[in-house]
């Protein structure tokens, strides 16, 4: 659910759910003096993609692109697009081409480091009695400090991001 709030203070806004509905209502929308209303602030009222909507800076000019390309993204691609727009600064026109460059890991940097160490057998060459001395927390901090990974919270979920 969305709301088109006119900049014209003598006009009432309207709710809409699709781009077609927005177009239909905005084409016939008038203020209290019968003059056409031309400019609106587009507000996200209800739904799951409010963070992405805000990160993309959706307005009248890019509303059609929102409905065509972003409104129906799955949860993973919504999180990736939110990261690319809000944290990296990509424009709405470039984000879809970059989604495959981003990898998400749900969890913290320490959890990511633990999983990475396990998946890559990074400590395989060390004797068992020395493996316990490896500082996973320090390794995670180094990954963050070196820019290899980024920790973000998107839609209330903690992610570690690589790529982008």
mmCIF file of C-alpha atoms in Angstrom:
data_model
loop_
_atom_site.group_PDB
_atom_site.id
_atom_site.type_symbol
_atom_site.label_atom_id
_atom_site.label_comp_id
_atom_site.label_asym_id
_atom_site.label_seq_id
_atom_site.Cartn_x
_atom_site.Cartn_y
_atom_site.Cartn_z
ATOM 1 C CA UNK A 1 0.000 0.000 0.000
ATOM 2 C CA UNK A 2 1.280 3.430 -0.978
ATOM 3 C CA UNK A 3 0.103 7.014 -0.626
ATOM 4 C CA UNK A 4 0.499 9.896 -3.034
ATOM 5 C CA UNK A 5 0.700 13.053 -0.933
ATOM 6 C CA UNK A 6 0.284 16.204 -3.035
ATOM 7 C CA UNK A 7 2.666 19.098 -2.577
ATOM 8 C CA UNK A 8 -0.398 21.261 -3.273
ATOM 9 C CA UNK A 9 -1.778 21.932 0.224
ATOM 10 C CA UNK A 10 -5.267 22.481 -1.185
ATOM 11 C CA UNK A 11 -5.503 18.855 -2.355
ATOM 12 C CA UNK A 12 -6.067 15.564 -0.577
ATOM 13 C CA UNK A 13 -3.816 12.608 -1.237
ATOM 14 C CA UNK A 14 -4.833 9.128 -2.279
ATOM 15 C CA UNK A 15 -3.864 5.522 -1.609
ATOM 16 C CA UNK A 16 -2.870 3.079 -4.343
ATOM 17 C CA UNK A 17 -1.465 -0.426 -4.702
ATOM 18 C CA UNK A 18 -0.303 -0.610 -8.339
ATOM 19 C CA UNK A 19 1.334 1.711 -10.818
ATOM 20 C CA UNK A 20 -1.739 1.539 -13.020
ATOM 21 C CA UNK A 21 -3.937 2.623 -10.105
ATOM 22 C CA UNK A 22 -1.534 5.493 -9.360
ATOM 23 C CA UNK A 23 -1.647 6.647 -13.003
ATOM 24 C CA UNK A 24 -5.417 6.463 -13.175
ATOM 25 C CA UNK A 25 -5.949 8.414 -9.942
ATOM 26 C CA UNK A 26 -3.221 10.990 -10.575
ATOM 27 C CA UNK A 27 -4.503 11.813 -14.077
ATOM 28 C CA UNK A 28 -7.896 12.897 -12.750
ATOM 29 C CA UNK A 29 -6.793 14.243 -9.369
ATOM 30 C CA UNK A 30 -7.658 17.874 -8.674
ATOM 31 C CA UNK A 31 -7.310 20.260 -5.758
ATOM 32 C CA UNK A 32 -10.211 21.990 -4.016
ATOM 33 C CA UNK A 33 -10.246 24.650 -6.771
ATOM 34 C CA UNK A 34 -10.616 22.072 -9.551
ATOM 35 C CA UNK A 35 -7.061 22.493 -10.818
ATOM 36 C CA UNK A 36 -4.992 19.386 -11.670
ATOM 37 C CA UNK A 37 -2.485 18.187 -9.091
ATOM 38 C CA UNK A 38 0.866 17.438 -10.704
ATOM 39 C CA UNK A 39 3.438 16.705 -7.995
ATOM 40 C CA UNK A 40 3.341 14.147 -5.208
ATOM 41 C CA UNK A 41 5.501 12.736 -2.481
ATOM 42 C CA UNK A 42 5.212 8.954 -2.728
ATOM 43 C CA UNK A 43 5.014 7.238 0.654
ATOM 44 C CA UNK A 44 5.329 3.555 1.489
ATOM 45 C CA UNK A 45 2.469 2.712 3.865
ATOM 46 C CA UNK A 46 2.376 -1.062 4.293
ATOM 47 C CA UNK A 47 4.383 -4.054 3.075
ATOM 48 C CA UNK A 48 7.690 -5.853 3.415
ATOM 49 C CA UNK A 49 10.028 -3.762 1.265
ATOM 50 C CA UNK A 50 9.940 -0.445 3.122
ATOM 51 C CA UNK A 51 13.739 -0.378 3.655
ATOM 52 C CA UNK A 52 14.416 -0.941 -0.035
ATOM 53 C CA UNK A 53 11.797 1.665 -1.002
ATOM 54 C CA UNK A 54 13.530 4.217 1.236
ATOM 55 C CA UNK A 55 17.063 3.214 0.155
ATOM 56 C CA UNK A 56 16.157 3.620 -3.517
ATOM 57 C CA UNK A 57 14.585 7.036 -2.887
ATOM 58 C CA UNK A 58 11.389 6.190 -4.706
ATOM 59 C CA UNK A 59 9.528 9.212 -6.047
ATOM 60 C CA UNK A 60 7.228 10.115 -8.932
ATOM 61 C CA UNK A 61 10.041 9.887 -11.469
ATOM 62 C CA UNK A 62 11.101 6.321 -10.646
ATOM 63 C CA UNK A 63 7.812 4.866 -9.358
ATOM 64 C CA UNK A 64 7.232 2.812 -12.524
ATOM 65 C CA UNK A 65 10.717 1.300 -12.195
ATOM 66 C CA UNK A 66 9.901 0.363 -8.582
ATOM 67 C CA UNK A 67 6.816 -1.543 -9.662
ATOM 68 C CA UNK A 68 8.496 -3.090 -12.722
ATOM 69 C CA UNK A 69 11.797 -4.156 -11.170
ATOM 70 C CA UNK A 70 11.838 -4.058 -7.373
ATOM 71 C CA UNK A 71 8.468 -4.512 -5.694
ATOM 72 C CA UNK A 72 8.352 -8.277 -6.259
ATOM 73 C CA UNK A 73 11.997 -9.157 -5.521
ATOM 74 C CA UNK A 74 12.475 -12.204 -3.312
ATOM 75 C CA UNK A 75 13.802 -11.718 0.225
ATOM 76 C CA UNK A 76 17.457 -12.371 -0.631
ATOM 77 C CA UNK A 77 17.538 -10.017 -3.621
ATOM 78 C CA UNK A 78 15.632 -7.392 -1.633
ATOM 79 C CA UNK A 79 18.344 -7.528 1.041
ATOM 80 C CA UNK A 80 21.086 -7.343 -1.604
ATOM 81 C CA UNK A 81 19.428 -4.394 -3.365
ATOM 82 C CA UNK A 82 18.909 -2.605 -0.033
ATOM 83 C CA UNK A 83 22.612 -3.057 0.761
ATOM 84 C CA UNK A 84 23.708 -1.848 -2.679
ATOM 85 C CA UNK A 85 21.473 1.235 -2.563
ATOM 86 C CA UNK A 86 21.738 2.169 1.105
ATOM 87 C CA UNK A 87 25.259 1.118 2.068
ATOM 88 C CA UNK A 88 27.226 1.199 -1.188
ATOM 89 C CA UNK A 89 25.346 4.021 -2.898
ATOM 90 C CA UNK A 90 24.438 2.460 -6.245
ATOM 91 C CA UNK A 91 21.705 4.199 -8.194
ATOM 92 C CA UNK A 92 18.409 2.520 -8.945
ATOM 93 C CA UNK A 93 19.508 2.051 -12.569
ATOM 94 C CA UNK A 94 22.595 -0.037 -11.714
ATOM 95 C CA UNK A 95 21.432 -2.246 -8.873
ATOM 96 C CA UNK A 96 19.836 -5.118 -10.770
ATOM 97 C CA UNK A 97 23.079 -5.692 -12.702
ATOM 98 C CA UNK A 98 25.032 -5.937 -9.422
ATOM 99 C CA UNK A 99 22.839 -8.393 -7.466
ATOM 100 C CA UNK A 100 24.868 -11.429 -8.552
ATOM 101 C CA UNK A 101 28.085 -9.745 -7.338
ATOM 102 C CA UNK A 102 26.843 -9.711 -3.731
ATOM 103 C CA UNK A 103 26.898 -12.716 -1.395
ATOM 104 C CA UNK A 104 24.943 -12.679 1.859
ATOM 105 C CA UNK A 105 25.672 -14.731 4.952
ATOM 106 C CA UNK A 106 23.012 -14.547 7.634
ATOM 107 C CA UNK A 107 24.809 -14.003 10.934
ATOM 108 C CA UNK A 108 27.693 -12.109 12.502
ATOM 109 C CA UNK A 109 31.262 -11.643 11.335
ATOM 110 C CA UNK A 110 32.458 -14.180 13.905
ATOM 111 C CA UNK A 111 29.925 -16.742 12.701
ATOM 112 C CA UNK A 112 31.000 -16.037 9.123
ATOM 113 C CA UNK A 113 34.664 -16.510 10.030
ATOM 114 C CA UNK A 114 33.910 -19.785 11.814
ATOM 115 C CA UNK A 115 31.962 -21.074 8.812
ATOM 116 C CA UNK A 116 34.658 -19.911 6.383
ATOM 117 C CA UNK A 117 37.378 -21.662 8.383
ATOM 118 C CA UNK A 118 35.341 -24.850 8.457
ATOM 119 C CA UNK A 119 34.340 -24.751 4.773
ATOM 120 C CA UNK A 120 37.865 -24.083 3.517
ATOM 121 C CA UNK A 121 39.697 -26.389 5.983
ATOM 122 C CA UNK A 122 41.943 -23.405 6.599
ATOM 123 C CA UNK A 123 43.392 -24.926 9.768
ATOM 124 C CA UNK A 124 43.808 -28.397 8.330
ATOM 125 C CA UNK A 125 47.611 -28.262 8.324
ATOM 126 C CA UNK A 126 47.810 -27.379 12.025
ATOM 127 C CA UNK A 127 48.126 -30.094 14.626
ATOM 128 C CA UNK A 128 44.974 -30.567 16.715
ATOM 129 C CA UNK A 129 46.589 -29.227 19.876
ATOM 130 C CA UNK A 130 47.429 -25.913 18.102
ATOM 131 C CA UNK A 131 44.040 -25.377 16.420
ATOM 132 C CA UNK A 132 42.552 -24.294 19.750
ATOM 133 C CA UNK A 133 44.887 -21.299 19.818
ATOM 134 C CA UNK A 134 43.560 -19.831 16.576
ATOM 135 C CA UNK A 135 41.717 -16.589 17.395
ATOM 136 C CA UNK A 136 38.561 -16.620 15.285
ATOM 137 C CA UNK A 137 37.358 -13.310 16.716
ATOM 138 C CA UNK A 138 40.591 -11.580 15.696
ATOM 139 C CA UNK A 139 40.347 -13.142 12.248
ATOM 140 C CA UNK A 140 36.771 -11.811 11.898
ATOM 141 C CA UNK A 141 37.922 -8.330 12.998
ATOM 142 C CA UNK A 142 40.715 -8.459 10.387
ATOM 143 C CA UNK A 143 38.224 -9.431 7.665
ATOM 144 C CA UNK A 144 36.049 -6.447 8.653
ATOM 145 C CA UNK A 145 38.961 -4.022 8.955
ATOM 146 C CA UNK A 146 40.418 -5.131 5.634
ATOM 147 C CA UNK A 147 37.110 -4.616 3.836
ATOM 148 C CA UNK A 148 36.798 -8.286 2.882
ATOM 149 C CA UNK A 149 33.395 -8.446 4.576
ATOM 150 C CA UNK A 150 30.806 -5.956 5.795
ATOM 151 C CA UNK A 151 28.289 -6.391 8.608
ATOM 152 C CA UNK A 152 24.829 -4.911 8.001
ATOM 153 C CA UNK A 153 21.342 -5.251 9.420
ATOM 154 C CA UNK A 154 18.586 -5.279 6.818
ATOM 155 C CA UNK A 155 14.916 -5.756 7.668
ATOM 156 C CA UNK A 156 15.917 -6.743 11.209
ATOM 157 C CA UNK A 157 18.297 -9.513 10.089
ATOM 158 C CA UNK A 158 22.070 -9.406 10.591
ATOM 159 C CA UNK A 159 24.086 -10.203 7.462
ATOM 160 C CA UNK A 160 27.711 -10.432 6.479
ATOM 161 C CA UNK A 161 28.150 -9.187 2.920
ATOM 162 C CA UNK A 162 30.915 -9.994 0.483
ATOM 163 C CA UNK A 163 31.170 -8.443 -2.941
ATOM 164 C CA UNK A 164 29.325 -5.505 -4.346
#
